[in-house]
């Protein structure tokens, strides 16, 4: 019983130590940027000791870490002072042990028009506003979804009220005499559930990390149990009464 309790405490401590996560945020919060804009990406983390860094995968360069030929790393953040089109790609946070955060797609254009849209999925039932803009001003703009015209807005921004899954798709905008923006995918996610997950459920990534800890620590833990067991056995043997043989 004592050994079982020790093992449960041991496993529980591992589970507590392997649930740290990070969330990638971007400022300005837009999936599209003009060439020459500055952008800051940050890993919002539960535990700074996990060593979270910003990584990316672009069309011009394979997966690489901030500070290695692009961006300036500052702790768990990354700043790109002057963006260029080949900075377009997918960005995420990654810890030293390979855990990853959410990913964000960023498009950098050398064109005259961008569509400012959310970088993260929009919650179902919420409102979302799309901004079509040039570098200097907001002008009347036509908005498209999956290639079909939605409507033209004189102010250059369009609000979609109470979004649903049917609003998910590829959006772009067009400003007369200036051109159109690159397309951006807008994702819609369901309302978060208030029901706790089943007690028996453990995420696959957590299982993998737990196994890694067990492989490293278990030999020491088992050795300690064996030494304690042998010590108790010897102590019990030394305390046994000595039978005297009569003549």
GROMACS .gro file of C-alpha atoms in nm:
model
  247
    1UNK     CA    1   0.000   0.000   0.000
    2UNK     CA    2   0.282   0.239   0.090
    3UNK     CA    3   0.464   0.165  -0.236
    4UNK     CA    4   0.143   0.220  -0.436
    5UNK     CA    5   0.088   0.561  -0.273
    6UNK     CA    6   0.445   0.665  -0.349
    7UNK     CA    7   0.404   0.564  -0.713
    8UNK     CA    8   0.076   0.758  -0.746
    9UNK     CA    9   0.236   1.068  -0.599
   10UNK     CA   10   0.530   1.026  -0.835
   11UNK     CA   11   0.304   0.998  -1.143
   12UNK     CA   12   0.089   1.286  -1.025
   13UNK     CA   13   0.390   1.515  -0.994
   14UNK     CA   14   0.493   1.426  -1.350
   15UNK     CA   15   0.146   1.506  -1.483
   16UNK     CA   16   0.150   1.842  -1.307
   17UNK     CA   17   0.485   1.926  -1.456
   18UNK     CA   18   0.397   1.830  -1.815
   19UNK     CA   19   0.084   2.042  -1.876
   20UNK     CA   20   0.253   2.376  -1.950
   21UNK     CA   21   0.132   2.529  -2.276
   22UNK     CA   22   0.185   2.845  -2.478
   23UNK     CA   23  -0.031   3.059  -2.704
   24UNK     CA   24   0.106   3.258  -2.998
   25UNK     CA   25  -0.019   3.615  -3.037
   26UNK     CA   26   0.070   3.871  -3.303
   27UNK     CA   27   0.073   4.252  -3.302
   28UNK     CA   28  -0.072   4.413  -3.505
   29UNK     CA   29  -0.348   4.151  -3.495
   30UNK     CA   30  -0.384   4.106  -3.870
   31UNK     CA   31  -0.326   3.812  -4.101
   32UNK     CA   32  -0.201   4.047  -4.377
   33UNK     CA   33   0.075   4.307  -4.369
   34UNK     CA   34   0.223   4.555  -4.613
   35UNK     CA   35   0.584   4.504  -4.715
   36UNK     CA   36   0.798   4.714  -4.480
   37UNK     CA   37   0.559   4.684  -4.184
   38UNK     CA   38   0.684   4.577  -3.841
   39UNK     CA   39   0.531   4.280  -3.659
   40UNK     CA   40   0.578   4.133  -3.313
   41UNK     CA   41   0.504   3.769  -3.226
   42UNK     CA   42   0.488   3.653  -2.865
   43UNK     CA   43   0.454   3.318  -2.690
   44UNK     CA   44   0.220   3.369  -2.396
   45UNK     CA   45   0.340   3.091  -2.169
   46UNK     CA   46   0.255   2.923  -1.841
   47UNK     CA   47   0.618   2.843  -1.763
   48UNK     CA   48   0.911   3.045  -1.896
   49UNK     CA   49   1.150   2.763  -1.802
   50UNK     CA   50   1.008   2.553  -2.088
   51UNK     CA   51   1.213   2.763  -2.331
   52UNK     CA   52   0.941   2.861  -2.578
   53UNK     CA   53   1.062   3.018  -2.905
   54UNK     CA   54   0.890   3.143  -3.220
   55UNK     CA   55   0.938   2.928  -3.529
   56UNK     CA   56   0.807   2.948  -3.884
   57UNK     CA   57   0.773   2.766  -4.213
   58UNK     CA   58   0.776   2.981  -4.528
   59UNK     CA   59   0.781   2.917  -4.901
   60UNK     CA   60   1.139   3.050  -4.927
   61UNK     CA   61   1.293   2.873  -4.627
   62UNK     CA   62   1.222   2.554  -4.437
   63UNK     CA   63   1.131   2.550  -4.070
   64UNK     CA   64   1.358   2.782  -3.875
   65UNK     CA   65   1.376   2.960  -3.540
   66UNK     CA   66   1.349   3.334  -3.482
   67UNK     CA   67   1.694   3.492  -3.470
   68UNK     CA   68   1.839   3.247  -3.723
   69UNK     CA   69   1.866   3.462  -4.038
   70UNK     CA   70   1.529   3.630  -3.968
   71UNK     CA   71   1.374   3.834  -3.690
   72UNK     CA   72   1.517   3.944  -3.357
   73UNK     CA   73   1.452   3.712  -3.064
   74UNK     CA   74   1.378   3.863  -2.722
   75UNK     CA   75   1.305   3.586  -2.474
   76UNK     CA   76   0.989   3.412  -2.594
   77UNK     CA   77   0.905   3.695  -2.836
   78UNK     CA   78   1.019   3.776  -3.189
   79UNK     CA   79   1.023   4.106  -3.376
   80UNK     CA   80   1.047   4.147  -3.753
   81UNK     CA   81   1.126   4.515  -3.808
   82UNK     CA   82   1.087   4.529  -4.187
   83UNK     CA   83   0.873   4.257  -4.336
   84UNK     CA   84   0.918   4.131  -4.691
   85UNK     CA   85   0.695   3.903  -4.902
   86UNK     CA   86   0.904   3.593  -4.822
   87UNK     CA   87   0.819   3.643  -4.454
   88UNK     CA   88   0.476   3.507  -4.552
   89UNK     CA   89   0.416   3.170  -4.391
   90UNK     CA   90   0.298   2.979  -4.086
   91UNK     CA   91   0.425   3.079  -3.740
   92UNK     CA   92   0.403   2.895  -3.406
   93UNK     CA   93   0.570   2.858  -3.065
   94UNK     CA   94   0.778   2.554  -2.977
   95UNK     CA   95   0.934   2.447  -2.647
   96UNK     CA   96   1.269   2.277  -2.591
   97UNK     CA   97   1.100   1.937  -2.559
   98UNK     CA   98   0.903   1.977  -2.885
   99UNK     CA   99   0.562   2.090  -2.755
  100UNK     CA  100   0.385   2.334  -2.990
  101UNK     CA  101   0.128   2.612  -2.963
  102UNK     CA  102  -0.146   2.724  -3.199
  103UNK     CA  103  -0.026   2.833  -3.545
  104UNK     CA  104  -0.089   3.163  -3.725
  105UNK     CA  105  -0.072   3.230  -4.101
  106UNK     CA  106   0.072   3.567  -4.205
  107UNK     CA  107   0.079   3.711  -4.557
  108UNK     CA  108   0.312   3.999  -4.648
  109UNK     CA  109   0.228   4.172  -4.976
  110UNK     CA  110   0.407   4.421  -5.194
  111UNK     CA  111   0.069   4.526  -5.336
  112UNK     CA  112  -0.134   4.837  -5.260
  113UNK     CA  113  -0.426   4.676  -5.071
  114UNK     CA  114  -0.456   4.444  -4.771
  115UNK     CA  115  -0.750   4.284  -4.592
  116UNK     CA  116  -0.717   4.307  -4.215
  117UNK     CA  117  -0.886   3.999  -4.072
  118UNK     CA  118  -0.852   3.801  -3.746
  119UNK     CA  119  -0.540   3.587  -3.711
  120UNK     CA  120  -0.720   3.348  -3.474
  121UNK     CA  121  -1.047   3.157  -3.528
  122UNK     CA  122  -1.362   3.363  -3.463
  123UNK     CA  123  -1.598   3.234  -3.193
  124UNK     CA  124  -1.935   3.124  -3.328
  125UNK     CA  125  -2.204   3.385  -3.243
  126UNK     CA  126  -1.956   3.674  -3.217
  127UNK     CA  127  -1.920   3.968  -3.456
  128UNK     CA  128  -1.615   4.014  -3.679
  129UNK     CA  129  -1.507   4.323  -3.872
  130UNK     CA  130  -1.294   4.312  -4.186
  131UNK     CA  131  -1.096   4.620  -4.293
  132UNK     CA  132  -0.990   4.680  -4.653
  133UNK     CA  133  -0.719   4.945  -4.667
  134UNK     CA  134  -0.434   5.100  -4.857
  135UNK     CA  135  -0.117   5.229  -4.692
  136UNK     CA  136  -0.256   5.582  -4.669
  137UNK     CA  137  -0.634   5.569  -4.629
  138UNK     CA  138  -0.960   5.377  -4.608
  139UNK     CA  139  -1.162   5.391  -4.930
  140UNK     CA  140  -1.486   5.232  -5.053
  141UNK     CA  141  -1.421   4.861  -5.101
  142UNK     CA  142  -1.593   4.552  -5.239
  143UNK     CA  143  -1.575   4.238  -5.023
  144UNK     CA  144  -1.573   3.884  -5.159
  145UNK     CA  145  -1.615   3.540  -5.004
  146UNK     CA  146  -1.503   3.231  -5.197
  147UNK     CA  147  -1.490   3.442  -5.514
  148UNK     CA  148  -1.845   3.580  -5.488
  149UNK     CA  149  -1.926   3.944  -5.415
  150UNK     CA  150  -2.081   3.998  -5.072
  151UNK     CA  151  -2.132   4.375  -5.089
  152UNK     CA  152  -1.955   4.708  -5.130
  153UNK     CA  153  -1.893   4.921  -4.824
  154UNK     CA  154  -1.832   5.299  -4.858
  155UNK     CA  155  -1.621   5.307  -4.541
  156UNK     CA  156  -1.388   5.025  -4.641
  157UNK     CA  157  -1.485   4.795  -4.354
  158UNK     CA  158  -1.751   4.526  -4.326
  159UNK     CA  159  -1.896   4.368  -4.012
  160UNK     CA  160  -2.036   4.016  -4.008
  161UNK     CA  161  -2.280   3.983  -3.718
  162UNK     CA  162  -2.327   3.661  -3.520
  163UNK     CA  163  -2.090   3.453  -3.730
  164UNK     CA  164  -2.165   3.086  -3.790
  165UNK     CA  165  -1.987   2.798  -3.958
  166UNK     CA  166  -2.138   2.906  -4.291
  167UNK     CA  167  -1.931   3.229  -4.270
  168UNK     CA  168  -1.608   3.030  -4.275
  169UNK     CA  169  -1.421   3.071  -4.602
  170UNK     CA  170  -1.172   3.259  -4.818
  171UNK     CA  171  -1.214   3.638  -4.812
  172UNK     CA  172  -1.059   3.919  -5.013
  173UNK     CA  173  -1.141   4.281  -5.095
  174UNK     CA  174  -1.099   4.519  -5.387
  175UNK     CA  175  -1.053   4.896  -5.397
  176UNK     CA  176  -1.123   5.055  -5.733
  177UNK     CA  177  -0.813   5.199  -5.904
  178UNK     CA  178  -0.588   5.048  -5.635
  179UNK     CA  179  -0.633   4.673  -5.679
  180UNK     CA  180  -0.735   4.376  -5.465
  181UNK     CA  181  -0.592   4.224  -5.152
  182UNK     CA  182  -0.447   3.875  -5.117
  183UNK     CA  183  -0.703   3.619  -4.995
  184UNK     CA  184  -0.727   3.525  -4.626
  185UNK     CA  185  -0.901   3.224  -4.472
  186UNK     CA  186  -1.134   3.300  -4.182
  187UNK     CA  187  -1.203   3.012  -3.945
  188UNK     CA  188  -1.505   2.984  -3.716
  189UNK     CA  189  -1.494   2.778  -3.398
  190UNK     CA  190  -1.775   2.661  -3.172
  191UNK     CA  191  -1.855   2.801  -2.829
  192UNK     CA  192  -1.622   2.657  -2.561
  193UNK     CA  193  -1.785   2.382  -2.359
  194UNK     CA  194  -1.824   2.419  -1.983
  195UNK     CA  195  -1.824   2.043  -1.931
  196UNK     CA  196  -1.498   1.905  -1.799
  197UNK     CA  197  -1.335   1.630  -2.007
  198UNK     CA  198  -1.367   1.273  -1.881
  199UNK     CA  199  -1.139   1.202  -1.587
  200UNK     CA  200  -0.979   0.911  -1.770
  201UNK     CA  201  -0.885   1.118  -2.076
  202UNK     CA  202  -0.520   1.208  -2.124
  203UNK     CA  203  -0.400   1.390  -2.435
  204UNK     CA  204  -0.168   1.182  -2.659
  205UNK     CA  205   0.108   1.446  -2.635
  206UNK     CA  206   0.087   1.428  -2.255
  207UNK     CA  207   0.117   1.047  -2.266
  208UNK     CA  208   0.427   1.074  -2.484
  209UNK     CA  209   0.593   1.323  -2.250
  210UNK     CA  210   0.496   1.112  -1.948
  211UNK     CA  211   0.655   0.803  -2.105
  212UNK     CA  212   0.974   1.000  -2.172
  213UNK     CA  213   0.989   1.103  -1.804
  214UNK     CA  214   0.925   0.747  -1.693
  215UNK     CA  215   1.202   0.608  -1.914
  216UNK     CA  216   1.450   0.851  -1.761
  217UNK     CA  217   1.338   0.845  -1.397
  218UNK     CA  218   1.194   0.494  -1.345
  219UNK     CA  219   1.533   0.313  -1.314
  220UNK     CA  220   1.630   0.543  -1.024
  221UNK     CA  221   1.288   0.512  -0.862
  222UNK     CA  222   1.289   0.129  -0.889
  223UNK     CA  223   1.648   0.112  -0.756
  224UNK     CA  224   1.544   0.316  -0.452
  225UNK     CA  225   1.249   0.085  -0.382
  226UNK     CA  226   1.474  -0.221  -0.410
  227UNK     CA  227   1.732  -0.074  -0.171
  228UNK     CA  228   1.456   0.010   0.082
  229UNK     CA  229   1.315  -0.342   0.048
  230UNK     CA  230   1.657  -0.508   0.097
  231UNK     CA  231   1.730  -0.289   0.398
  232UNK     CA  232   1.399  -0.385   0.561
  233UNK     CA  233   1.463  -0.753   0.484
  234UNK     CA  234   1.807  -0.745   0.648
  235UNK     CA  235   1.674  -0.557   0.948
  236UNK     CA  236   1.400  -0.819   0.995
  237UNK     CA  237   1.658  -1.103   0.967
  238UNK     CA  238   1.886  -0.948   1.229
  239UNK     CA  239   1.601  -0.917   1.478
  240UNK     CA  240   1.495  -1.287   1.463
  241UNK     CA  241   1.541  -1.475   1.798
  242UNK     CA  242   1.835  -1.719   1.825
  243UNK     CA  243   1.735  -2.078   1.913
  244UNK     CA  244   1.953  -2.231   2.180
  245UNK     CA  245   2.029  -2.600   2.138
  246UNK     CA  246   1.997  -2.805   2.456
  247UNK     CA  247   2.267  -3.072   2.549
   0.00000   0.00000   0.00000
